[in-house]
Short mmCIF file of N, CA and C in Angstrom, two decimals:
data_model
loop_
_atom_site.label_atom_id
_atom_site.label_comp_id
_atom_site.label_asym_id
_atom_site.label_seq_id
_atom_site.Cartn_x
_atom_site.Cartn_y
_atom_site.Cartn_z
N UNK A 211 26.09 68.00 -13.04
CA UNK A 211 24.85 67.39 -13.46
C UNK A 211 23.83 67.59 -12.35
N UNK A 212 22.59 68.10 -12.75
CA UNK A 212 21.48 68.00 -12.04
C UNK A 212 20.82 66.60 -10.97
N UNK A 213 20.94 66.76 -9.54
CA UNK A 213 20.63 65.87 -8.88
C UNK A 213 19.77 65.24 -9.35
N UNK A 214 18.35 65.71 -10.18
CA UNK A 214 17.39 65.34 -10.51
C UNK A 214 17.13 64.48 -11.68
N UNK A 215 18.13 64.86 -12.37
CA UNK A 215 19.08 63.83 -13.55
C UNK A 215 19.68 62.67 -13.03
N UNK A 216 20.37 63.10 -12.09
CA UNK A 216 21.36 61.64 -11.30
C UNK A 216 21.12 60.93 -11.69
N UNK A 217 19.83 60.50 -11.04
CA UNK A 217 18.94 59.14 -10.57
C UNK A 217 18.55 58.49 -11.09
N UNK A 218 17.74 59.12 -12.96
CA UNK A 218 17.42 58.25 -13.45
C UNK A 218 17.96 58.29 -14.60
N UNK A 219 19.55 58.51 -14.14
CA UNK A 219 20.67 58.57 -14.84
C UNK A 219 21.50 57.00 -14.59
N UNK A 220 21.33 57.10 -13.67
CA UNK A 220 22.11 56.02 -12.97
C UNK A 220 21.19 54.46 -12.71
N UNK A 221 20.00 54.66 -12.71
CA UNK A 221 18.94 53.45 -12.91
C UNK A 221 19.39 53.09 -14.37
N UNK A 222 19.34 53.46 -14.72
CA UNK A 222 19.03 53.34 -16.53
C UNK A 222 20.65 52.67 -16.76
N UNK A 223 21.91 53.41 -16.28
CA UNK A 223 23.19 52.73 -16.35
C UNK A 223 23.02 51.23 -15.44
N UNK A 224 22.64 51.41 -14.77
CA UNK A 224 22.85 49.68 -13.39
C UNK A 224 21.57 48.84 -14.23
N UNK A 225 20.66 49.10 -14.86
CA UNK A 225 19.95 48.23 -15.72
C UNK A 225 20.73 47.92 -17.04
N UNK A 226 21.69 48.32 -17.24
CA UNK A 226 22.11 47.65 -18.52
C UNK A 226 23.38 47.10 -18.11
N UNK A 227 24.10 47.66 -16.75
CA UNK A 227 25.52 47.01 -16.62
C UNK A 227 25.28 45.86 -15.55
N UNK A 228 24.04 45.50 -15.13
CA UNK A 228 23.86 45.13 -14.14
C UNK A 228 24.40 43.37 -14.21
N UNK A 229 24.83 42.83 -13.13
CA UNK A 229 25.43 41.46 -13.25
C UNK A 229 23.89 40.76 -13.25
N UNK A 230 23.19 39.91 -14.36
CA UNK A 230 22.36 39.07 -14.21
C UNK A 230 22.64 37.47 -14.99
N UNK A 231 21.87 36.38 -13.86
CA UNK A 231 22.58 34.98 -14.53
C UNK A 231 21.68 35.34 -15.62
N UNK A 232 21.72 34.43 -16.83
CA UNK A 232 20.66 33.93 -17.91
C UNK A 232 19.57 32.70 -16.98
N UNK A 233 18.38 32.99 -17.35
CA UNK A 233 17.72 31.93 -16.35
C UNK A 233 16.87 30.95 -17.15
N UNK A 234 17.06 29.94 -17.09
CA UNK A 234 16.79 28.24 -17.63
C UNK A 234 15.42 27.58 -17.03
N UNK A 235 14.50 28.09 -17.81
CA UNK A 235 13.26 27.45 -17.45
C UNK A 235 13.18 26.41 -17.96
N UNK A 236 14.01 25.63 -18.48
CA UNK A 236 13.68 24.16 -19.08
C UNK A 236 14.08 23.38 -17.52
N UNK A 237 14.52 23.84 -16.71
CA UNK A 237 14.81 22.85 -15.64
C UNK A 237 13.79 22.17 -14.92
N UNK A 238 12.32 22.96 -15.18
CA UNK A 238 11.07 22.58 -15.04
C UNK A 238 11.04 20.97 -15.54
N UNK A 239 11.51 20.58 -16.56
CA UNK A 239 11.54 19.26 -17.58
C UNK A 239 12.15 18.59 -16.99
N UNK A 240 13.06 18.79 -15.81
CA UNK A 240 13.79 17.22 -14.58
C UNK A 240 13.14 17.56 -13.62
N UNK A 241 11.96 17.96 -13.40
CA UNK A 241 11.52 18.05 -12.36
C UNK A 241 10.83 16.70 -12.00
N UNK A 242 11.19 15.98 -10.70
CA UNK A 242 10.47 14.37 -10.70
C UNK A 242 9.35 14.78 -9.55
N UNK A 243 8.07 14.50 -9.07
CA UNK A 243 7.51 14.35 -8.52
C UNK A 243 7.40 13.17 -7.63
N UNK A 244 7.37 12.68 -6.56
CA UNK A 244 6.86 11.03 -6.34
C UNK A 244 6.40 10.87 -5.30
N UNK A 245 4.69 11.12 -4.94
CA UNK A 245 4.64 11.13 -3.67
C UNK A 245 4.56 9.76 -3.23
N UNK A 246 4.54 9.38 -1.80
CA UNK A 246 4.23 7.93 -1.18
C UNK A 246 2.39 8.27 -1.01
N UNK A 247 1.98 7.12 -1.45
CA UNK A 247 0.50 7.30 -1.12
C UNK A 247 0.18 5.43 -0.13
N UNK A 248 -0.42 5.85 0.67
CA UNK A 248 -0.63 5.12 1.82
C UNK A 248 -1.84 5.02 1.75
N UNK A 249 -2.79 3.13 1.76
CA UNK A 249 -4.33 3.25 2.02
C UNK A 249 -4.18 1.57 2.75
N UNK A 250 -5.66 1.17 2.91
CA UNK A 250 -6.17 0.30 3.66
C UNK A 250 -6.21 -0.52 2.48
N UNK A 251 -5.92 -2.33 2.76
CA UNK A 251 -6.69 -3.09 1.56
C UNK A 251 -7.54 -3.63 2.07
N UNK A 252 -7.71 -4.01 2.90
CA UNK A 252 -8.78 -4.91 3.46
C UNK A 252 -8.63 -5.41 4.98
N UNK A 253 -9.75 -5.89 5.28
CA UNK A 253 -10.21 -6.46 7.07
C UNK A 253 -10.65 -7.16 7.44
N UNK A 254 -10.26 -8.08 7.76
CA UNK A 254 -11.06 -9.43 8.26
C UNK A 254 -11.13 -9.56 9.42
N UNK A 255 -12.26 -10.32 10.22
CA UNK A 255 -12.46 -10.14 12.03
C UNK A 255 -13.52 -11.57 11.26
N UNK A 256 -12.98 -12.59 13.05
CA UNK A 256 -13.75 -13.25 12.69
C UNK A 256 -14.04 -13.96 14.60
N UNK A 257 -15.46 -13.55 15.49
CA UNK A 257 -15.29 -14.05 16.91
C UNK A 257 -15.15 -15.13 16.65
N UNK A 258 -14.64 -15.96 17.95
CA UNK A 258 -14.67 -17.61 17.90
C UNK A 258 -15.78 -17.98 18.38
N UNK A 259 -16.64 -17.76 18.55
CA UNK A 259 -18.15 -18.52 18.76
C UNK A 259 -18.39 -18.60 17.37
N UNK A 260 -18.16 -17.62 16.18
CA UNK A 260 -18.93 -17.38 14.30
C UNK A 260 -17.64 -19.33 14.38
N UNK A 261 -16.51 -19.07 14.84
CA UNK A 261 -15.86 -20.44 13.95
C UNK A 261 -15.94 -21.55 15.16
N UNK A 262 -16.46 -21.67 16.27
CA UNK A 262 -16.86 -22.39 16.95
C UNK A 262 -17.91 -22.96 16.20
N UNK A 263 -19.23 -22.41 15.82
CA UNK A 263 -20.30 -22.98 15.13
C UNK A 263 -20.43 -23.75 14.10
N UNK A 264 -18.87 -23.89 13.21
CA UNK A 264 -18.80 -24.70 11.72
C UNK A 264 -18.09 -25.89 12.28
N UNK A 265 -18.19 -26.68 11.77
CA UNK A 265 -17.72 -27.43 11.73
C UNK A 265 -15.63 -27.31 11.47
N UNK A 266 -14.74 -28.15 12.10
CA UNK A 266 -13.31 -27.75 11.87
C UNK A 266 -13.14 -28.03 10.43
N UNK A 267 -12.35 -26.96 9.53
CA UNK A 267 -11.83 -26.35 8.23
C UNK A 267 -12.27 -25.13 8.17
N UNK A 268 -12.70 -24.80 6.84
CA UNK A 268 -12.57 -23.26 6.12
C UNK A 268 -13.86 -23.27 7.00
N UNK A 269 -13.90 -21.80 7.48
CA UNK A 269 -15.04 -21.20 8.34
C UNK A 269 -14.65 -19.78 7.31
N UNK A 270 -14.26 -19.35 5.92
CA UNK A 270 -14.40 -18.22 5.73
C UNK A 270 -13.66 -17.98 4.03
N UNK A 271 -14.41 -17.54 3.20
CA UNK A 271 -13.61 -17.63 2.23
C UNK A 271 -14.40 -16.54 1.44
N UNK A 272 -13.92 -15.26 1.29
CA UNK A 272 -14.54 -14.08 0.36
C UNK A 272 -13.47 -13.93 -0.61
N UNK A 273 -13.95 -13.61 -1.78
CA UNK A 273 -13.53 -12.45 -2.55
C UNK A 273 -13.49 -11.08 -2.46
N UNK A 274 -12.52 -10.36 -2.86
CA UNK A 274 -12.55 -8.42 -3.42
C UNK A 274 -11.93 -8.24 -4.07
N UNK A 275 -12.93 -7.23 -4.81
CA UNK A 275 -12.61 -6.48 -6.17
C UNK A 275 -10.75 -5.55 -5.41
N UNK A 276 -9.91 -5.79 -6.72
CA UNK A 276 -8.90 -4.98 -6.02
C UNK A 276 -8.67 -3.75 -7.77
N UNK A 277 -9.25 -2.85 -7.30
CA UNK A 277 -8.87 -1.92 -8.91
C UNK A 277 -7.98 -1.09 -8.48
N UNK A 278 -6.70 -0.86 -8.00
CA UNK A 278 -5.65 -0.42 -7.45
C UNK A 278 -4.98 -0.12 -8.94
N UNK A 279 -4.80 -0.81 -9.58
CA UNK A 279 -3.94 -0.19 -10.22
C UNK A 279 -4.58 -0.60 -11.62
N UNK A 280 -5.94 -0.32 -12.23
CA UNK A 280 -6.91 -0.50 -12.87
C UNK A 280 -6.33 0.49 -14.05
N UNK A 281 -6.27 1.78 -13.51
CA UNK A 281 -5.58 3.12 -14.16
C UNK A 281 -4.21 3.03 -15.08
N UNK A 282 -3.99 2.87 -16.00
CA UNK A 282 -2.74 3.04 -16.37
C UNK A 282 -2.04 4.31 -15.88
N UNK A 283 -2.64 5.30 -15.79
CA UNK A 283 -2.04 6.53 -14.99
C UNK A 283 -1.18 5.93 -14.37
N UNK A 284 -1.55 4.91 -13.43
CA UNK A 284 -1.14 4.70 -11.75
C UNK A 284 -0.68 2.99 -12.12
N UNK A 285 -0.71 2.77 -13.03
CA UNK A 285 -0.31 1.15 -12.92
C UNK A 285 1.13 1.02 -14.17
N UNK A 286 1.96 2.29 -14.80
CA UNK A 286 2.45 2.85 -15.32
C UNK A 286 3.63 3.44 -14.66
N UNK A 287 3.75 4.03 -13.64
CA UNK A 287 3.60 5.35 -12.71
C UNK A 287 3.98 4.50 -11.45
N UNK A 288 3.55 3.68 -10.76
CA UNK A 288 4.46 3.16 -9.76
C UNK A 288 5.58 2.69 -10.07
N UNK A 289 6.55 2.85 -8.59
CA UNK A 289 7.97 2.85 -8.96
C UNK A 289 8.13 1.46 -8.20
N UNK A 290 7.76 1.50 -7.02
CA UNK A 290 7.58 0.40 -5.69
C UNK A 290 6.67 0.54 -4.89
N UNK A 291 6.81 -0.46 -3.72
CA UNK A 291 5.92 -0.13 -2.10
C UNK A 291 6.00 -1.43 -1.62
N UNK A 292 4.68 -1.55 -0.29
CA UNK A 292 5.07 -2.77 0.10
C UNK A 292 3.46 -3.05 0.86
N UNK A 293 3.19 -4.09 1.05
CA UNK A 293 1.52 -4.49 1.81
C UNK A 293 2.51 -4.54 3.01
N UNK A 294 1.68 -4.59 4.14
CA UNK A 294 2.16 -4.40 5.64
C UNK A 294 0.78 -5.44 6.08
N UNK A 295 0.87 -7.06 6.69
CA UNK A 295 -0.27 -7.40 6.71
C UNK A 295 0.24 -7.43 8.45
N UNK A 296 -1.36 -7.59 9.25
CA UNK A 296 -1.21 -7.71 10.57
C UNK A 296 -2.20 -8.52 11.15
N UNK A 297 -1.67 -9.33 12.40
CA UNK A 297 -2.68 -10.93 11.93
C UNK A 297 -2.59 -10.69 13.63
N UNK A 298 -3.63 -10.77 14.38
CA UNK A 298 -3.92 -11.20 15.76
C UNK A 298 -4.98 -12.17 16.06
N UNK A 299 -4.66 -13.09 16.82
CA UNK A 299 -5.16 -14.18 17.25
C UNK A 299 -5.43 -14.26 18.96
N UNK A 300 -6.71 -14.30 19.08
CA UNK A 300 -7.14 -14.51 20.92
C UNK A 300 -7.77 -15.34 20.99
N UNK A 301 -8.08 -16.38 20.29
CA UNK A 301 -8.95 -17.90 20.00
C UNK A 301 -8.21 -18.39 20.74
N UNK A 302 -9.02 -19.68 21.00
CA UNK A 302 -8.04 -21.07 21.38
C UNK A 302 -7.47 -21.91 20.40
N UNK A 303 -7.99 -21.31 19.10
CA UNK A 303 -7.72 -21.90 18.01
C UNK A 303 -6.00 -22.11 16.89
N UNK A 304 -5.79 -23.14 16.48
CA UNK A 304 -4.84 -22.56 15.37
C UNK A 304 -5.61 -22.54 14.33
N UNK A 305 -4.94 -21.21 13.62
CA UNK A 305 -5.86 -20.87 12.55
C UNK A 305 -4.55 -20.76 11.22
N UNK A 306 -5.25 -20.90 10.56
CA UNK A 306 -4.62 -20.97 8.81
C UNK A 306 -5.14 -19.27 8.10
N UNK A 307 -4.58 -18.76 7.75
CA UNK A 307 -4.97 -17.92 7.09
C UNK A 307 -4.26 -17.78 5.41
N UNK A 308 -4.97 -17.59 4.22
CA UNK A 308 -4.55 -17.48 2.62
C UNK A 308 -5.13 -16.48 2.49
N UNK A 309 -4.40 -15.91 1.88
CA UNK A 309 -4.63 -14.50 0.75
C UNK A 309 -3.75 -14.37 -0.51
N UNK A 310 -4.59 -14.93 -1.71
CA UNK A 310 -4.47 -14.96 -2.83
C UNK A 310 -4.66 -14.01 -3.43
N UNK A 311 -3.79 -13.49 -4.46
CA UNK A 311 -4.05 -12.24 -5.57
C UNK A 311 -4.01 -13.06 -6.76
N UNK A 312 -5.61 -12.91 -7.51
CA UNK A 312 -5.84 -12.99 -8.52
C UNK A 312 -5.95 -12.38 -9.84
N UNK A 313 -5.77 -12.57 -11.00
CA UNK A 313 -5.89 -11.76 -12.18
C UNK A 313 -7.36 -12.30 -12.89
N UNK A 314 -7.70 -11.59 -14.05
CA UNK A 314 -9.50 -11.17 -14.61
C UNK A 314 -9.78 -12.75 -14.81
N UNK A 315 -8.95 -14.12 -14.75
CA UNK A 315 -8.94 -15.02 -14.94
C UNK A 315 -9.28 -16.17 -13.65
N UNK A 316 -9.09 -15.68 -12.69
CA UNK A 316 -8.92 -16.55 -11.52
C UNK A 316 -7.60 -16.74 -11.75
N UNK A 317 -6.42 -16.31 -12.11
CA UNK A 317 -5.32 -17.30 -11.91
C UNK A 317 -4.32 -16.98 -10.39
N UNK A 318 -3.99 -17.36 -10.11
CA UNK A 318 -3.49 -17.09 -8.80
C UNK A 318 -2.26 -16.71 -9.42
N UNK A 319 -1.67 -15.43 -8.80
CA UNK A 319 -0.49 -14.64 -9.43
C UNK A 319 0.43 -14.46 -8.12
N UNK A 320 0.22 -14.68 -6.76
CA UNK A 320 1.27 -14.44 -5.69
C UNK A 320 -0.17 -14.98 -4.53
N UNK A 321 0.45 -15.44 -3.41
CA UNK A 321 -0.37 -15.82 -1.98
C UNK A 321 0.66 -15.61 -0.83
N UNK A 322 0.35 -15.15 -0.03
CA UNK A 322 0.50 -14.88 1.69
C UNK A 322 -0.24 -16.62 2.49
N UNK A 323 0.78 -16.74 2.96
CA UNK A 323 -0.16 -17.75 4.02
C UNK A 323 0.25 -17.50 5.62
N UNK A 324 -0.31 -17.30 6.24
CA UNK A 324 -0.22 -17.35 7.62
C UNK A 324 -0.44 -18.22 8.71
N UNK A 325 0.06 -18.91 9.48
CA UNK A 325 -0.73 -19.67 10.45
C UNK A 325 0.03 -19.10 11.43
N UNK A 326 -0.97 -19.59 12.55
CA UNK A 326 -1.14 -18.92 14.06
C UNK A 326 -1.83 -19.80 15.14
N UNK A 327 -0.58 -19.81 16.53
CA UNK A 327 -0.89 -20.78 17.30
C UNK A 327 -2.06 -20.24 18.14
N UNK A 328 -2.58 -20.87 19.11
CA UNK A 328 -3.54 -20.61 19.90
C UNK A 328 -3.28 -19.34 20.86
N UNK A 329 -4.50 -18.56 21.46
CA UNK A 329 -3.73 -17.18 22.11
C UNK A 329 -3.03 -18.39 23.46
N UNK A 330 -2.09 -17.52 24.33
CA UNK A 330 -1.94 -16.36 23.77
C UNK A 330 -0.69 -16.04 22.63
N UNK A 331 -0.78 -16.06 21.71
CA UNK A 331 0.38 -15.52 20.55
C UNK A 331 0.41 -14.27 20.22
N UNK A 332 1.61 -13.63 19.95
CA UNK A 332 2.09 -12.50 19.99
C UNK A 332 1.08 -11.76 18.33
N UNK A 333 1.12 -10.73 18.30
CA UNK A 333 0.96 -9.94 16.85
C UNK A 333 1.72 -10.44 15.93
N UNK A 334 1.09 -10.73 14.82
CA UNK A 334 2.42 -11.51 13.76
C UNK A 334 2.09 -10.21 12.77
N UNK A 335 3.09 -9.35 12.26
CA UNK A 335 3.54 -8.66 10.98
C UNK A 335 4.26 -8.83 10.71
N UNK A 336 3.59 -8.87 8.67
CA UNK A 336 4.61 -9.42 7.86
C UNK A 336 4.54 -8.10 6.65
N UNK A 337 5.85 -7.14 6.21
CA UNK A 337 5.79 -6.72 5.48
C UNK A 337 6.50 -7.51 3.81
N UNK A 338 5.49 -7.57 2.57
CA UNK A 338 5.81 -7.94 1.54
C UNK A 338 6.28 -7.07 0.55
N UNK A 339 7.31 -6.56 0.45
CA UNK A 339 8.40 -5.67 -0.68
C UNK A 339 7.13 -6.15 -2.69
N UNK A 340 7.12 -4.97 -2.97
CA UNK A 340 7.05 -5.25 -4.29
C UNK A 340 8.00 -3.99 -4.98
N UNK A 341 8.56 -4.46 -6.05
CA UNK A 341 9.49 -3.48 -6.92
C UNK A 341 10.54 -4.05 -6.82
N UNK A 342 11.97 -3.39 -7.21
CA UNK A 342 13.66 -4.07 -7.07
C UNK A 342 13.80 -4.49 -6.28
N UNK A 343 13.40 -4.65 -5.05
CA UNK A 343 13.88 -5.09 -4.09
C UNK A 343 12.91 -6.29 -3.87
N UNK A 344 12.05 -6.64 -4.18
CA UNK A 344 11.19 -6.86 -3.86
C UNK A 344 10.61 -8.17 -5.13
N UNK A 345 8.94 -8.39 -4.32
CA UNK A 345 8.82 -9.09 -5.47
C UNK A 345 8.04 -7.95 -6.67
N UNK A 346 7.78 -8.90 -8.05
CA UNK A 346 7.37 -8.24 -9.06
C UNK A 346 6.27 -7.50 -8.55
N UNK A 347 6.30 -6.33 -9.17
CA UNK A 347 5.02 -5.01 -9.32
C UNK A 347 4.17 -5.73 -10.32
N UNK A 348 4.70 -6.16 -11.62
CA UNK A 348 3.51 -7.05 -12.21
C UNK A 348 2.60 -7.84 -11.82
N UNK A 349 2.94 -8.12 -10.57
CA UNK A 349 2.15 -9.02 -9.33
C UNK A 349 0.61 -8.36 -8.95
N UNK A 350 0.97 -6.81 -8.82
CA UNK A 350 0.02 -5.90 -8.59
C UNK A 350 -0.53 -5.30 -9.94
N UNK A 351 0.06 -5.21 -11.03
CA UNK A 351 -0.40 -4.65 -12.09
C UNK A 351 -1.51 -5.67 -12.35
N UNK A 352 -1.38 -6.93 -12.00
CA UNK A 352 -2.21 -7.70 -13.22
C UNK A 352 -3.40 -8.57 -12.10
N UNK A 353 -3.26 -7.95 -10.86
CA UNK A 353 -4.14 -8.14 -9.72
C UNK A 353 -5.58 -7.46 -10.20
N UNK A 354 -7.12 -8.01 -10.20
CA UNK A 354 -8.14 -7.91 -10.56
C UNK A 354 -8.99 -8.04 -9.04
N UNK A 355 -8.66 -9.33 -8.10
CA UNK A 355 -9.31 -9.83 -7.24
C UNK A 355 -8.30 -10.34 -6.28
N UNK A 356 -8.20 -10.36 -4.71
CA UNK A 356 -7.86 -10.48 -3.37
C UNK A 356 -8.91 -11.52 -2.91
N UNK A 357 -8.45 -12.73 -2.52
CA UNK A 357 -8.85 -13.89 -1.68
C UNK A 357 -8.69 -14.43 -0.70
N UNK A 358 -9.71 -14.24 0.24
CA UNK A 358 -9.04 -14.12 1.93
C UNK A 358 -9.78 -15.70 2.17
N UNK A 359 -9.06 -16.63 2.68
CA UNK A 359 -9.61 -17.53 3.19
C UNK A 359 -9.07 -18.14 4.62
N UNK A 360 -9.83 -18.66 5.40
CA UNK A 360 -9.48 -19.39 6.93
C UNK A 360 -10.07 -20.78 6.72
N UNK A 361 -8.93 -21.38 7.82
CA UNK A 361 -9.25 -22.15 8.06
C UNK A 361 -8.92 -22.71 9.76
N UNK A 362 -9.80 -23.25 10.33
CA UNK A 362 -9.66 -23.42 11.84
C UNK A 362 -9.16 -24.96 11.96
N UNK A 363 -7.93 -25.06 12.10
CA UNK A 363 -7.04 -26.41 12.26
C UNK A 363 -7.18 -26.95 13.36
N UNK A 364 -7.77 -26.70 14.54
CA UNK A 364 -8.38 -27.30 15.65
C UNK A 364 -9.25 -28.09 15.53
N UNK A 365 -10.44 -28.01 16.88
CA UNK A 365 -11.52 -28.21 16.70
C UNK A 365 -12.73 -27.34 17.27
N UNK A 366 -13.79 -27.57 17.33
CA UNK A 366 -14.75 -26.64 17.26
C UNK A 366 -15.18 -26.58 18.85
N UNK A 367 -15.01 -26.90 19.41
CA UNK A 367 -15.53 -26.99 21.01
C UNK A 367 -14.27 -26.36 22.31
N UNK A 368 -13.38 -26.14 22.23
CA UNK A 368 -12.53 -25.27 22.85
C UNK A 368 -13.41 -23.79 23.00
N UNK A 369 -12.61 -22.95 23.82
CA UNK A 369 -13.23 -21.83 24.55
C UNK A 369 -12.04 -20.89 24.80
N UNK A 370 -11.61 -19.54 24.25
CA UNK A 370 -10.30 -19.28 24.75
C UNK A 370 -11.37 -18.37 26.30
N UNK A 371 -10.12 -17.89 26.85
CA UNK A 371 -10.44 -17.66 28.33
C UNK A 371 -10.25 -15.97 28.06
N UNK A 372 -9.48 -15.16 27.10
CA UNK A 372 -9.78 -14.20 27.10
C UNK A 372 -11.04 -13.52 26.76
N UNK A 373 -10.90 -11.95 26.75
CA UNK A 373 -12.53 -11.06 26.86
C UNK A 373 -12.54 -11.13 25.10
N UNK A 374 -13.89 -11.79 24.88
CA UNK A 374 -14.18 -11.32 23.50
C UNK A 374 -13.24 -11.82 22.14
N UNK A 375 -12.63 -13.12 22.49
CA UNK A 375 -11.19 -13.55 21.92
C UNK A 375 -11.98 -13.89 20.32
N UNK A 376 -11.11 -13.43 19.41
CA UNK A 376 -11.56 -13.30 17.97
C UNK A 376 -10.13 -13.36 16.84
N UNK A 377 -9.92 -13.60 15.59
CA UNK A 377 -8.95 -13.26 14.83
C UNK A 377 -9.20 -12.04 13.69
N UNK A 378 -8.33 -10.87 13.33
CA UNK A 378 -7.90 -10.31 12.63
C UNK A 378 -7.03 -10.33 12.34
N UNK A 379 -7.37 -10.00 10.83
CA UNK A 379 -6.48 -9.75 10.11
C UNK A 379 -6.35 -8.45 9.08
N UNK A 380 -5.53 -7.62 9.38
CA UNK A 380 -5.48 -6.33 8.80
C UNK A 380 -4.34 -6.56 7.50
N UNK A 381 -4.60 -5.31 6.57
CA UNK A 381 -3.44 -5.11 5.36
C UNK A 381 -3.56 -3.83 5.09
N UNK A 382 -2.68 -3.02 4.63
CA UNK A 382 -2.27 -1.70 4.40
C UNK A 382 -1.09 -1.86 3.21
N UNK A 383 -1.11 -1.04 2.23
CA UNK A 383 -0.26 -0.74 1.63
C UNK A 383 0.35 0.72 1.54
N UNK A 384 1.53 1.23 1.07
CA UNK A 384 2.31 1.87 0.97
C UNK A 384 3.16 1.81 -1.01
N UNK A 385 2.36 2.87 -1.62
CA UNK A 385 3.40 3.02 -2.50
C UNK A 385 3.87 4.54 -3.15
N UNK A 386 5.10 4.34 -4.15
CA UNK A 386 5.83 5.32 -4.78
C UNK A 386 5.43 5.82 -5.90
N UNK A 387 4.64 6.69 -6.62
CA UNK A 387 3.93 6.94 -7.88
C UNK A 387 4.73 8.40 -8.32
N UNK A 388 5.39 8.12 -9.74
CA UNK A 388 6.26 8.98 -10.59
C UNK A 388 4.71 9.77 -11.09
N UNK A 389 4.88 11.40 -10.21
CA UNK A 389 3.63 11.84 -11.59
C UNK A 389 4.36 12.73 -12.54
N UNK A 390 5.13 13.02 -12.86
CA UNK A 390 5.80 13.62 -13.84
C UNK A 390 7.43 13.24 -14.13
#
C-alpha cells in the first residue's frame, strides 16, 4: 500500500475504532452554585461629650431601612449566615445598647441587647447564627427596618480620661445564596 494512502487510511480506521466515553451534558443540571456574600449593616459612633449633653437615658434612637432580602431572588435563595456585631466603649459611661429587627408593621421579630461597663472594657463581639444552626432566616426574610437605640445608665457629668473616648458600634453580615 501506498505511504500516501497509509495515513489517511489509518485516521479514518482510529476515528471509528477509537476508545471514546459517551459524554453527559445533563450534569450541568447538579451543578450547585453558592457563593458567601459579605457586606456592612450599619454604624453607630456616638463621642461622650454628644451623651454627656442629654440628660441620663436614651441619648439615641434611629431607624433603617433594611431591604436585604426585599428580592425574592435572594430571600428564596439563602441557605444561612450570621451578623458579626462589634461594640467598643472608651466613655466613662455604662451604656445599654438595642437593636431591634422589625417587619412592614413595627413588630419586633428578634433584638440584640448589649451592655457595657465603663472604659476601660475590652471589645465585646457577638456573632448571631441565622439558618439550622442558628436562629430562624425568617427572622431576616420578614425584616423591613433595624432599630438602634442607647441608652447611658450613668450619669451625665463624668469625663473618661482617654483621647477622644466615644462608643461604637459596628455590624457586618455574612451569607450563603443557592444561585442555581
Amino acid at each position: 500500500m501506498n505511504n500516501k494512502l497509509l495515513i489517511p487510511f489509518l485516521l479514518v480506521l482510529f476515528t471509528f475504532f477509537s476508545c471514546a466515553e459517551e459524554q453527559n451534558f445533563d450534569q450541568l443540571d447538579d451543578l450547585s452554585v453558592v457563593p458567601t456574600l459579605a457586606t456592612g449593616i450599619f454604624y453607630f459612633e456616638s463621642p461622650e461629650d454628644v451623651i454627656n449633653s442629654l440628660p441620663p437615658g436614651n441619648f439615641y434612637n434611629q431607624t433603617f431601612t433594611f431591604e436585604a432580602f426585599n428580592e425574592a431572588f435572594v430571600s428564596e435563595r439563602v441557605l444561612d449566615g450570621s451578623i458579626t456585631y462589634q461594640l467598643e466603649n472608651t466613655t466613662s459611661k455604662e451604656l445599654s445598647l438595642l437593636v431591634e429587627f422589625l417587619d412592614e408593621t413595627d413588630t419586633v421579630l428578634d433584638s440584640e441587647v448589649f451592655t457595657v461597663q465603663p472604659q476601660p472594657s475590652p471589645l465585646l463581639e457577638r456573632e448571631v447564627v441565622y439558618g439550622d444552626t442558628g436562629k430562624s432566616l425568617d427572622i431576616l426574610r420578614n425584616t423591613t427596618r433595624i432599630r438602634v437605640s442607647s441608652e447611658n445608665l450613668g450619669n451625665n457629668s463624668s469625663e473618661s480620661t482617654a483621647n477622644d473616648p466615644r462608643i461604637i458600634l459596628r455590624s457586618s453580615a455574612v451569607f450563603r445564596v443557592r444561585l442555581q
